Short mmCIF file of C-alpha atoms in Angstrom, two decimals:
data_model
loop_
_atom_site.label_atom_id
_atom_site.label_comp_id
_atom_site.label_asym_id
_atom_site.label_seq_id
_atom_site.Cartn_x
_atom_site.Cartn_y
_atom_site.Cartn_z
CA UNK A 422 22.43 86.13 53.66
CA UNK A 423 21.15 82.64 52.62
CA UNK A 424 22.25 83.30 49.19
CA UNK A 425 25.78 84.20 50.39
CA UNK A 426 26.15 81.12 52.48
CA UNK A 427 24.95 78.73 49.73
CA UNK A 428 27.23 80.32 47.23
CA UNK A 429 30.13 80.00 49.64
CA UNK A 430 29.25 76.38 50.48
CA UNK A 431 29.14 75.39 46.86
CA UNK A 432 32.46 77.09 46.25
CA UNK A 433 33.80 75.35 49.30
CA UNK A 434 32.70 71.81 48.23
CA UNK A 435 34.25 72.14 44.88
CA UNK A 436 37.70 72.58 46.45
CA UNK A 437 37.48 70.20 49.42
CA UNK A 438 40.83 68.88 50.48
CA UNK A 439 42.88 70.59 47.84
CA UNK A 440 44.87 72.88 50.11
CA UNK A 441 46.54 70.00 52.18
CA UNK A 442 46.94 67.64 49.40
CA UNK A 443 48.66 70.23 47.22
CA UNK A 444 51.80 69.48 45.13
CA UNK A 445 55.14 68.99 46.78
CA UNK A 446 57.02 70.40 43.81
CA UNK A 447 60.53 71.61 44.05
CA UNK A 448 59.17 75.09 43.07
CA UNK A 449 56.98 75.19 46.08
CA UNK A 450 59.84 74.23 48.38
CA UNK A 451 62.05 76.89 46.84
CA UNK A 452 59.33 79.53 47.28
CA UNK A 453 58.86 78.38 50.93
CA UNK A 454 62.56 78.76 51.51
CA UNK A 455 62.57 82.21 49.98
CA UNK A 456 59.67 83.16 52.27
CA UNK A 457 61.16 81.64 55.35
CA UNK A 458 64.52 83.43 54.99
CA UNK A 459 63.28 86.72 53.44
CA UNK A 460 63.43 89.61 55.73
CA UNK A 461 60.47 91.49 54.09
CA UNK A 462 58.50 88.25 53.52
CA UNK A 463 57.99 85.56 56.25
CA UNK A 464 61.23 86.37 58.16
CA UNK A 465 60.61 83.07 60.06
CA UNK A 466 64.34 82.71 60.56
CA UNK A 467 64.26 85.92 62.78
CA UNK A 468 62.89 83.60 65.54
CA UNK A 469 63.30 79.96 64.38
CA UNK A 470 66.70 78.39 63.46
CA UNK A 471 66.74 75.81 60.71
CA UNK A 472 69.51 73.54 59.52
CA UNK A 473 69.54 74.95 55.98
CA UNK A 474 73.01 76.12 54.86
CA UNK A 475 71.65 79.36 53.64
CA UNK A 476 70.60 80.26 57.17
CA UNK A 477 71.98 83.52 58.32
CA UNK A 478 71.55 85.30 61.75
CA UNK A 479 68.82 82.85 62.99
CA UNK A 480 66.98 83.95 66.16
CA UNK A 481 65.82 81.78 69.03
CA UNK A 482 62.50 83.31 70.17
CA UNK A 483 60.77 80.11 69.06
CA UNK A 484 61.80 76.46 68.88
CA UNK A 485 64.21 75.21 66.23
CA UNK A 486 62.72 73.78 63.04
CA UNK A 487 63.53 70.22 63.42
CA UNK A 488 61.82 66.78 63.34
CA UNK A 489 58.74 68.44 61.87
CA UNK A 490 57.36 65.07 60.70
CA UNK A 491 57.55 63.60 64.22
CA UNK A 492 56.08 66.75 65.82
CA UNK A 493 53.33 67.17 63.21
CA UNK A 494 52.32 63.82 61.76
CA UNK A 495 49.32 65.62 60.44
CA UNK A 496 50.70 68.33 58.11
CA UNK A 497 47.51 70.24 58.29
CA UNK A 498 48.15 70.76 62.00
CA UNK A 499 51.46 72.33 61.30
CA UNK A 500 49.78 74.58 58.80
CA UNK A 501 47.22 75.56 61.43
CA UNK A 502 50.16 76.40 63.90
CA UNK A 503 51.64 78.82 61.31
CA UNK A 504 48.29 80.29 60.43
CA UNK A 505 47.65 81.23 64.17
CA UNK A 506 49.82 80.01 66.87
CA UNK A 507 47.72 81.91 69.38
CA UNK A 508 44.84 79.49 68.93
CA UNK A 509 46.80 76.94 71.12
CA UNK A 510 48.67 79.45 73.16
CA UNK A 511 47.07 82.89 73.50
CA UNK A 512 50.29 84.45 74.94
CA UNK A 513 52.46 83.05 72.04
CA UNK A 514 54.84 85.69 70.69
CA UNK A 515 54.37 84.24 67.25
CA UNK A 516 52.54 86.54 64.85
CA UNK A 517 49.43 84.84 63.41
CA UNK A 518 50.83 84.61 59.91
CA UNK A 519 47.52 83.60 58.15
CA UNK A 520 44.95 85.09 60.46
CA UNK A 521 46.49 88.46 60.35
CA UNK A 522 47.26 88.39 56.63
CA UNK A 523 51.00 88.54 57.08
CA UNK A 524 51.43 85.75 54.54
CA UNK A 525 48.86 84.59 51.93
CA UNK A 526 47.33 81.22 52.16
CA UNK A 527 49.64 79.99 49.26
CA UNK A 528 52.55 81.38 51.03
CA UNK A 529 51.79 79.49 54.12
CA UNK A 530 51.41 76.25 52.08
CA UNK A 531 54.87 76.78 50.51
CA UNK A 532 56.38 77.40 53.96
CA UNK A 533 54.80 74.24 55.18
CA UNK A 534 56.30 72.24 52.33
CA UNK A 535 59.70 73.77 52.90
CA UNK A 536 59.95 73.19 56.69
CA UNK A 537 58.36 69.79 56.51
CA UNK A 538 61.65 68.52 55.11
CA UNK A 539 63.38 69.22 58.35
CA UNK B 66 24.67 98.73 45.72
CA UNK B 67 22.04 98.45 48.28
CA UNK B 68 21.91 94.72 47.96
CA UNK B 69 25.63 94.27 48.68
CA UNK B 70 25.55 96.52 51.60
CA UNK B 71 22.63 94.63 53.08
CA UNK B 72 24.32 91.27 52.49
CA UNK B 73 27.51 92.50 54.08
CA UNK B 74 25.61 94.16 56.93
CA UNK B 75 23.58 90.95 57.64
CA UNK B 76 26.62 88.71 57.45
CA UNK B 77 28.64 91.08 59.73
CA UNK B 78 25.73 91.28 62.24
CA UNK B 79 25.18 87.55 62.14
CA UNK B 80 28.92 86.98 62.72
CA UNK B 81 29.18 89.18 65.63
CA UNK B 82 26.12 87.73 67.41
CA UNK B 83 27.46 84.28 66.68
CA UNK B 84 30.82 84.97 68.12
CA UNK B 85 29.26 85.90 71.47
CA UNK B 86 27.48 82.49 71.50
CA UNK B 87 31.04 81.14 71.34
CA UNK B 88 32.40 80.50 68.17
CA UNK B 89 31.23 80.63 64.67
CA UNK B 90 34.42 82.56 64.37
CA UNK B 91 36.52 80.11 66.31
CA UNK B 92 35.09 77.24 64.14
CA UNK B 93 35.83 79.35 61.00
CA UNK B 94 39.40 80.20 62.13
CA UNK B 95 40.11 76.59 63.04
CA UNK B 96 38.90 75.43 59.63
CA UNK B 97 40.68 78.10 57.68
CA UNK B 98 43.97 77.38 59.55
CA UNK B 99 43.78 73.72 58.58
CA UNK B 100 42.47 74.07 54.99
CA UNK B 101 43.20 77.58 53.71
CA UNK B 102 40.65 79.58 51.76
CA UNK B 103 39.07 76.79 49.76
CA UNK B 104 37.88 74.49 52.56
CA UNK B 105 34.53 73.77 54.22
CA UNK B 106 33.40 73.15 57.72
CA UNK B 107 30.20 72.35 59.59
CA UNK B 108 28.92 74.52 62.30
CA UNK B 109 25.61 74.03 64.06
CA UNK B 110 24.54 71.46 61.50
CA UNK B 111 25.18 73.71 58.57
CA UNK B 112 28.02 73.77 56.09
CA UNK B 113 30.11 76.71 55.43
CA UNK B 114 33.08 77.81 53.28
CA UNK B 115 36.32 78.94 54.71
CA UNK B 116 36.13 82.01 52.51
CA UNK B 117 36.08 85.28 54.51
CA UNK B 118 33.12 87.72 54.11
CA UNK B 119 35.61 90.04 52.51
CA UNK B 120 36.81 87.61 49.97
CA UNK B 121 33.16 86.74 49.19
CA UNK B 122 32.36 90.44 48.61
CA UNK B 123 35.45 90.96 46.54
CA UNK B 124 34.34 88.15 44.24
CA UNK B 125 31.09 89.95 43.35
CA UNK B 126 30.89 91.44 39.81
CA UNK B 127 33.62 94.10 39.49
CA UNK B 128 31.82 97.31 38.98
CA UNK B 129 31.60 100.82 40.34
CA UNK B 130 28.75 100.26 42.68
CA UNK B 131 30.16 97.12 44.21
CA UNK B 132 33.66 98.72 44.56
CA UNK B 133 32.25 101.76 46.14
CA UNK B 134 30.16 99.75 48.58
CA UNK B 135 32.94 97.69 49.70
CA UNK B 136 35.34 100.71 50.04
CA UNK B 137 32.70 102.57 52.10
CA UNK B 138 32.32 99.51 54.40
CA UNK B 139 36.11 99.18 54.75
CA UNK B 140 36.67 102.87 55.56
CA UNK B 141 34.02 102.65 58.26
CA UNK B 142 35.63 99.65 59.74
CA UNK B 143 39.05 101.24 59.57
CA UNK B 144 37.62 104.15 61.47
CA UNK B 145 36.31 101.89 64.13
CA UNK B 146 39.66 100.17 64.58
CA UNK B 147 41.47 103.56 64.74
CA UNK B 148 39.09 104.73 67.47
CA UNK B 149 39.76 101.59 69.31
CA UNK B 150 43.41 102.34 69.11
CA UNK B 151 44.09 99.18 67.25
CA UNK B 152 44.46 100.25 63.65
CA UNK B 153 47.20 98.35 61.62
CA UNK B 154 50.08 99.81 59.58
CA UNK B 155 48.99 99.24 56.07
CA UNK B 156 45.23 99.52 56.24
CA UNK B 157 45.19 103.30 55.35
CA UNK B 158 47.42 102.71 52.46
CA UNK B 159 45.13 100.01 51.15
CA UNK B 160 42.18 102.30 51.26
CA UNK B 161 44.00 105.05 49.53
CA UNK B 162 45.01 102.70 46.77
CA UNK B 163 41.50 101.32 46.53
CA UNK B 164 40.02 104.77 46.11
CA UNK B 165 42.57 105.57 43.37
CA UNK B 166 41.64 102.24 41.66
CA UNK B 167 37.94 103.28 41.64
CA UNK B 168 38.82 106.55 40.15
CA UNK B 169 40.79 104.78 37.48
CA UNK B 170 38.04 102.35 36.73
CA UNK B 171 40.05 99.43 38.00
CA UNK B 172 37.15 97.94 40.03
CA UNK B 173 38.53 94.42 40.75
CA UNK B 174 41.79 95.88 42.06
CA UNK B 175 39.73 98.39 44.10
CA UNK B 176 37.55 95.61 45.62
CA UNK B 177 40.54 93.40 46.47
CA UNK B 178 42.22 96.27 48.28
CA UNK B 179 39.12 97.35 50.09
CA UNK B 180 38.49 93.83 51.04
CA UNK B 181 41.95 93.52 52.50
CA UNK B 182 41.54 96.89 54.41
CA UNK B 183 38.24 95.78 55.77
CA UNK B 184 39.59 92.43 56.92
CA UNK B 185 42.55 94.06 58.69
CA UNK B 186 40.34 96.62 60.39
CA UNK B 187 38.00 93.81 61.51
CA UNK B 188 40.90 91.97 63.05
CA UNK B 189 42.14 95.13 64.72
CA UNK B 190 38.74 95.62 66.35
CA UNK B 191 38.70 91.91 67.47
CA UNK B 192 42.24 92.44 68.88
CA UNK B 193 41.00 95.24 70.99
CA UNK B 194 38.11 93.18 72.35
CA UNK B 195 40.54 90.32 73.09
CA UNK B 196 43.01 92.60 74.80
CA UNK B 197 40.19 94.17 77.01
CA UNK B 198 39.41 90.74 78.34
CA UNK B 199 42.80 89.09 78.46
CA UNK B 200 45.66 91.59 78.70
CA UNK B 201 45.99 90.82 82.36
CA UNK B 202 46.89 87.17 81.56
CA UNK B 203 50.35 88.34 80.40
CA UNK B 204 51.19 90.17 83.64
CA UNK B 205 53.64 88.31 85.77
CA UNK B 206 51.93 86.93 88.92
CA UNK B 207 52.99 87.55 92.46
CA UNK B 208 54.61 84.64 94.21
CA UNK C 338 27.14 86.13 117.12
CA UNK C 339 29.84 88.77 117.17
CA UNK C 340 32.42 86.02 117.31
CA UNK C 341 30.98 84.22 114.47
CA UNK C 342 30.76 87.42 112.33
CA UNK C 343 34.41 88.23 113.00
CA UNK C 344 35.49 84.65 112.30
CA UNK C 345 33.68 84.76 109.03
CA UNK C 346 35.22 88.15 108.25
CA UNK C 347 38.61 86.74 109.03
CA UNK C 348 38.03 83.85 106.75
CA UNK C 349 36.89 85.99 103.85
CA UNK C 350 39.92 88.12 104.28
CA UNK C 351 42.17 85.26 104.33
CA UNK C 352 40.42 83.86 101.16
CA UNK C 353 40.81 87.18 99.37
CA UNK C 354 44.47 87.57 100.23
CA UNK C 355 45.15 84.04 99.13
CA UNK C 356 43.44 84.81 95.82
CA UNK C 357 45.58 88.03 95.40
CA UNK C 358 48.78 85.82 96.15
CA UNK C 359 47.99 83.47 93.29
CA UNK C 360 46.87 85.98 90.74
CA UNK C 361 48.12 89.23 89.37
CA UNK C 362 47.17 92.55 90.79
CA UNK C 363 43.94 93.74 89.25
CA UNK C 364 42.83 95.09 85.99
CA UNK C 365 40.80 97.85 87.59
CA UNK C 366 41.75 101.00 89.51
CA UNK C 367 40.17 99.51 92.64
CA UNK C 368 42.29 96.36 92.50
CA UNK C 369 45.55 97.39 90.81
CA UNK C 370 48.46 97.59 93.15
CA UNK C 371 51.45 99.32 91.66
CA UNK C 372 53.87 98.42 94.42
CA UNK C 373 52.94 94.69 94.12
CA UNK C 374 53.34 95.00 90.33
CA UNK C 375 56.75 96.44 90.79
CA UNK C 376 57.82 93.58 93.09
CA UNK C 377 56.29 90.97 90.88
CA UNK C 378 58.26 92.36 87.90
CA UNK C 379 61.57 92.28 89.95
CA UNK C 380 60.75 88.65 90.96
CA UNK C 381 60.22 87.71 87.32
CA UNK C 382 63.54 89.08 86.39
CA UNK C 383 65.23 87.42 89.39
CA UNK C 384 63.91 84.08 88.25
CA UNK C 385 64.98 84.63 84.69
CA UNK C 386 68.44 85.97 85.46
CA UNK C 387 69.44 84.95 88.98
CA UNK C 388 73.03 86.19 88.56
CA UNK C 389 71.99 89.80 87.71
CA UNK C 390 71.77 92.16 90.67
CA UNK C 391 68.74 94.46 90.67
CA UNK C 392 70.80 97.56 90.37
CA UNK C 393 72.18 96.32 87.02
CA UNK C 394 68.87 96.69 85.26
CA UNK C 395 69.54 100.26 84.60
CA UNK C 396 71.89 98.97 81.86
CA UNK C 397 69.39 97.27 79.71
CA UNK C 398 70.45 94.21 77.73
CA UNK C 399 74.00 94.78 78.98
CA UNK C 400 72.79 93.73 82.48
CA UNK C 401 72.09 90.20 81.31
CA UNK C 402 74.13 89.61 78.18
CA UNK C 403 77.92 89.33 78.69
CA UNK C 404 78.96 89.45 75.02
CA UNK C 405 77.04 92.61 74.19
CA UNK C 406 78.12 94.11 77.48
CA UNK C 407 81.91 93.76 76.53
CA UNK C 408 81.10 95.81 73.34
CA UNK C 409 79.07 98.32 75.12
CA UNK C 410 81.85 98.89 77.77
CA UNK C 411 84.17 99.66 74.89
CA UNK C 412 81.76 102.18 73.48
CA UNK C 413 81.27 103.79 76.86
CA UNK C 414 85.04 104.56 77.08
CA UNK C 415 84.46 107.34 74.65
CA UNK C 416 80.74 107.91 75.22
CA UNK C 417 78.90 108.81 71.96
CA UNK C 418 76.72 111.27 73.93
CA UNK C 419 79.51 113.51 75.09
CA UNK C 420 78.95 116.21 72.39
CA UNK C 421 75.24 116.15 73.11
CA UNK C 422 75.85 116.73 76.80
CA UNK C 423 78.03 119.70 75.89
CA UNK C 424 75.29 121.07 73.63
CA UNK C 425 72.62 120.26 76.10
CA UNK C 426 74.30 122.19 78.85
CA UNK C 427 74.84 125.14 76.56
CA UNK C 428 71.20 125.13 75.45
CA UNK C 429 70.05 124.81 79.04
CA UNK C 430 72.01 127.84 80.10
CA UNK C 431 71.21 129.99 77.11
CA UNK C 432 68.55 132.59 78.19
CA UNK C 433 65.27 132.94 76.32
CA UNK C 434 64.53 136.23 74.45
CA UNK C 435 62.76 137.42 77.51
CA UNK C 436 65.91 136.82 79.71
CA UNK C 437 64.49 133.86 81.55
CA UNK C 438 65.80 130.38 81.25
CA UNK C 439 65.09 126.72 81.82
CA UNK C 440 66.37 126.90 85.42
CA UNK C 441 63.42 129.29 86.21
CA UNK C 442 60.83 126.62 85.25
CA UNK C 443 62.09 123.75 87.38
CA UNK C 444 62.64 122.98 91.09
CA UNK C 445 66.29 123.30 92.11
CA UNK C 446 67.04 125.17 88.99
CA UNK C 447 66.42 121.95 86.95
CA UNK C 448 69.55 120.32 88.45
CA UNK C 449 69.40 116.81 89.79
CA UNK C 450 65.56 116.35 89.30
CA UNK C 451 65.29 113.73 86.59
CA UNK C 452 64.18 111.01 89.00
CA UNK C 453 60.84 112.96 89.72
CA UNK C 454 59.74 112.67 86.13
CA UNK C 455 57.17 111.76 84.91
CA UNK C 456 54.80 112.90 87.52
CA UNK C 457 51.05 113.04 87.99
CA UNK C 458 49.81 116.69 87.71
CA UNK C 459 46.66 116.85 89.69
CA UNK C 460 45.48 120.13 88.53
CA UNK C 461 45.70 119.19 84.87
CA UNK C 462 44.74 115.62 85.45
CA UNK C 463 47.63 114.28 83.23
CA UNK C 464 50.99 112.79 83.39
CA UNK C 465 53.85 115.45 82.75
CA UNK C 466 57.11 114.05 81.32
CA UNK C 467 60.42 115.85 81.39
CA UNK C 468 60.31 116.66 77.71
CA UNK C 469 56.84 117.99 78.01
CA UNK C 470 57.91 120.26 80.95
CA UNK C 471 60.80 121.48 78.77
CA UNK C 472 58.63 122.45 75.97
CA UNK C 473 56.06 123.99 78.23
CA UNK C 474 58.77 126.11 79.77
CA UNK C 475 59.77 127.35 76.46
CA UNK C 476 56.13 128.14 75.49
CA UNK C 477 55.51 129.93 78.80
CA UNK C 478 58.45 132.22 77.94
CA UNK C 479 57.38 132.96 74.46
CA UNK C 480 59.68 130.43 72.64
CA UNK C 481 58.54 127.91 70.08
CA UNK C 482 58.35 124.30 71.23
CA UNK C 483 61.06 121.87 70.04
CA UNK C 484 60.46 118.68 68.13
CA UNK C 485 59.82 115.75 70.51
CA UNK C 486 62.17 113.11 69.13
CA UNK C 487 65.78 114.22 68.57
CA UNK C 488 68.09 117.21 68.58
CA UNK C 489 67.76 120.00 71.06
CA UNK C 490 65.11 118.53 73.20
CA UNK C 491 67.05 115.22 73.67
CA UNK C 492 70.30 117.13 74.33
CA UNK C 493 68.62 119.23 77.09
CA UNK C 494 66.99 116.21 78.43
CA UNK C 495 70.29 114.43 78.38
CA UNK C 496 72.05 117.17 80.34
CA UNK C 497 69.32 117.25 82.95
CA UNK C 498 69.54 113.49 83.38
CA UNK C 499 73.35 113.72 83.58
CA UNK C 500 73.03 116.15 86.53
CA UNK C 501 70.79 113.60 88.22
CA UNK C 502 72.91 110.47 87.67
CA UNK C 503 72.92 108.29 90.73
CA UNK C 504 69.59 109.58 92.15
CA UNK C 505 66.89 107.02 92.74
CA UNK C 506 63.75 107.16 90.81
CA UNK C 507 60.84 107.96 93.20
CA UNK C 508 57.61 108.16 91.09
CA UNK C 509 54.44 108.74 93.10
CA UNK C 510 50.91 107.78 92.40
CA UNK C 511 49.00 110.05 94.67
CA UNK C 512 45.42 109.19 93.98
CA UNK C 513 42.92 107.13 92.04
CA UNK C 514 43.14 109.37 88.88
CA UNK C 515 46.85 108.90 88.95
CA UNK C 516 46.43 105.21 89.44
CA UNK C 517 44.07 105.15 86.38
CA UNK C 518 46.84 106.69 84.27
CA UNK C 519 49.24 104.12 85.55
CA UNK C 520 46.75 101.30 84.81
CA UNK C 521 46.36 102.69 81.23
CA UNK C 522 50.07 102.55 80.73
CA UNK C 523 50.34 99.07 82.21
CA UNK C 524 47.51 97.88 80.06
CA UNK C 525 49.12 99.14 76.88
CA UNK C 526 52.30 97.41 77.82
CA UNK C 527 50.71 93.99 78.11
CA UNK C 528 48.19 94.19 75.25
CA UNK C 529 49.04 92.59 72.06
CA UNK C 530 48.45 94.93 68.94
CA UNK C 531 49.33 95.53 65.32
CA UNK C 532 49.33 93.13 62.43
CA UNK C 533 52.19 91.25 64.19
CA UNK C 534 50.08 90.83 67.47
CA UNK C 535 52.96 91.99 69.65
CA UNK C 536 52.77 93.61 73.05
CA UNK C 537 55.69 95.41 74.69
CA UNK C 538 55.80 92.48 77.08
CA UNK C 539 56.23 89.89 74.30
CA UNK C 540 59.52 91.17 73.44
CA UNK C 541 60.77 92.72 76.66
CA UNK C 542 59.44 90.34 79.20
CA UNK C 543 58.90 86.89 77.65
CA UNK C 544 61.27 87.47 74.76
CA UNK C 545 63.98 89.41 76.62
CA UNK C 546 67.58 88.16 75.99
CA UNK C 547 66.33 85.83 73.24
CA UNK C 548 67.41 86.45 69.82
CA UNK C 549 65.35 88.20 67.02
CA UNK C 550 67.80 87.81 64.13
CA UNK C 551 70.91 89.28 65.72
CA UNK C 552 69.11 91.46 68.19
CA UNK C 553 68.43 90.82 71.85
CA UNK C 554 65.42 92.66 73.33
CA UNK C 555 66.29 94.38 76.65
CA UNK C 556 64.49 93.51 79.86
CA UNK C 557 61.53 95.60 80.66
CA UNK C 558 62.72 96.51 84.04
CA UNK C 559 64.89 99.63 84.04
CA UNK C 560 63.83 100.69 80.52
CA UNK C 561 63.38 104.31 81.27
CA UNK C 562 66.42 105.10 83.53
CA UNK C 563 68.94 105.69 80.83
CA UNK C 564 67.06 107.83 78.25
CA UNK C 565 67.74 109.82 76.24
CA UNK C 566 70.06 107.50 74.40
CA UNK C 567 72.45 107.60 71.49
CA UNK C 568 71.32 104.50 69.44
CA UNK C 569 73.80 103.15 66.93
CA UNK C 570 70.84 102.33 64.69
CA UNK C 571 69.76 105.98 64.82
CA UNK C 572 73.17 107.53 64.62
CA UNK C 573 72.31 110.28 66.99
CA UNK C 574 70.48 111.01 70.30
CA UNK C 575 66.84 110.48 70.76
CA UNK C 576 64.12 110.53 73.39
CA UNK C 577 62.21 107.70 75.07
CA UNK C 578 59.09 108.55 72.98
CA UNK C 579 61.06 108.30 69.82
CA UNK C 580 61.84 104.77 70.80
CA UNK C 581 58.23 104.15 71.79
CA UNK C 582 57.20 105.20 68.39
CA UNK C 583 59.59 102.85 66.78
CA UNK C 584 58.49 99.92 68.92
CA UNK C 585 54.83 100.65 68.19
CA UNK C 586 55.62 100.86 64.55
CA UNK C 587 57.57 97.51 64.68
CA UNK C 588 54.30 95.84 65.84
CA UNK C 589 52.84 96.94 62.41
CA UNK C 590 50.49 99.30 64.16
CA UNK C 591 49.32 102.69 63.13
CA UNK C 592 51.65 104.26 65.66
CA UNK C 593 50.92 106.98 68.23
CA UNK C 594 52.63 110.36 68.35
CA UNK C 595 55.45 111.17 70.89
CA UNK C 596 53.99 112.65 74.09
CA UNK C 597 50.49 111.42 73.27
CA UNK C 598 48.50 110.65 76.44
CA UNK C 599 48.92 106.86 76.03
CA UNK C 600 52.76 107.07 75.61
CA UNK C 601 52.89 109.41 78.76
CA UNK C 602 50.90 106.87 80.62
CA UNK C 603 53.19 104.10 79.43
CA UNK C 604 56.12 106.15 80.61
CA UNK C 605 54.48 106.63 83.91
CA UNK C 606 53.92 102.93 84.30
CA UNK C 607 57.49 101.97 83.17
CA UNK C 608 59.20 104.51 85.35
CA UNK C 609 57.28 103.55 88.40
CA UNK C 610 58.47 99.91 87.64
CA UNK C 611 61.96 101.51 87.85
CA UNK C 612 61.46 103.00 91.29
CA UNK C 613 64.55 102.28 93.52
CA UNK C 614 66.75 102.14 90.47
CA UNK C 615 69.03 105.04 89.66
CA UNK C 616 69.10 107.68 86.96
CA UNK C 617 71.89 106.83 84.53
CA UNK C 618 70.93 108.69 81.46
CA UNK C 619 72.09 109.62 78.84
CA UNK C 620 73.02 106.12 77.59
CA UNK C 621 74.43 104.43 74.54
CA UNK C 622 72.53 101.62 72.97
CA UNK C 623 72.78 99.27 70.02
#
């Protein structure tokens, strides 16, 4: 057990802060867009409308993706909301995209970059 | 083989007893949500990684023993989630693919798949435990 | 002393009832109150959709969304289940090899009885659905059971519903064991499950009449009144449990089989919620 923890801790230290400070490259935004709108991927658009011209048949179960920088001055908080919306509201209909392995951690980072523009 | 099982068992045991004391798992989730898989957080004065137990086990040396141990643990957890009535759609498929990968000598692939199956099954069991306590919160109240 | 005692008793009763007013009815057989649950669900719908009369909830989403209602009314001009009704009637009246028929298995010859299903069978300690009774009738008479989800069983069920149109659902919960089955169904309905962490209530209570892509989930009230249905997505007629299986699968769960005990309990809970509403099956749905 101790061995495991220390190994993990070392691994963790080496990477501190990298997830949030990651690159904002166009490629990442494009990937986020594909996940957001892809029916067999994130399918975020099923519930959240967004003012991207490619949007088709957006749902309204959840709030519109707008003014994200104002709503989430701390980008990591937005990431956390996607990772598990039930942490703040246990009755939320939103699937815990990270906690339940629906998207990978990298995919979540990409979606954050994409929607943070709106 | 024995060593891995015991590490996993101790980790799992410790996790579940911690959860009842409120919240190693809550602290873990909060940190993982903010930072992803490569973060760290402190809990009760100790520093931990945001890597899951399953991810840690899957990063052990890829060999037959380790793959089989992880597969067996995942299969047992899956059964538990099934008996709880909270098994998830893809877990069985991951187990099947993991088994095939072991047979084909693709141990890293087998370990990654078993890790994913184990994580899903573990979350399914947690979902049952949560539902037991909280399903009533969703019922519309009487006015 | 006596006075003090009774006053105290009075106080505690008042306190208890006040608590009950503020909370939901219980999570245990001792505290769950199906009738209060039914009224609370109606109240919820009234608050969400003040313009929709209670009797309209038999029409699913068409009770609350005008646009889809217009499309549906057009479809109902030439009901897509008409052929199924004809086949169902024919099957219902075709004798088994032993000369007996479905009419011999049911009260009133099987006509006009849909509103009494599902019911609690106290000898067997289980909920009996109409489809289950249809298949048991066959087996008792030496016939093979039908598949649960579509085809003949849905057609026979459709015909039996049709002969009951306009009758009010009157599901009874006669004792604590029946109440336990009801509670099990209620708990299933409100519990989040599957990789997507969705309960029935997430989509059909909180999420009803809100878009998931281009789809509007129907309100939970009145769900069971119009089954079996011809669903455009299926392209043919199917039973309630076929739909349950699909819903359960959509939560990304390893889904239960039609007529499993849990699904029967769910149907028991949902149909009790529909008490006072009329049978209007079979139906046509998107």
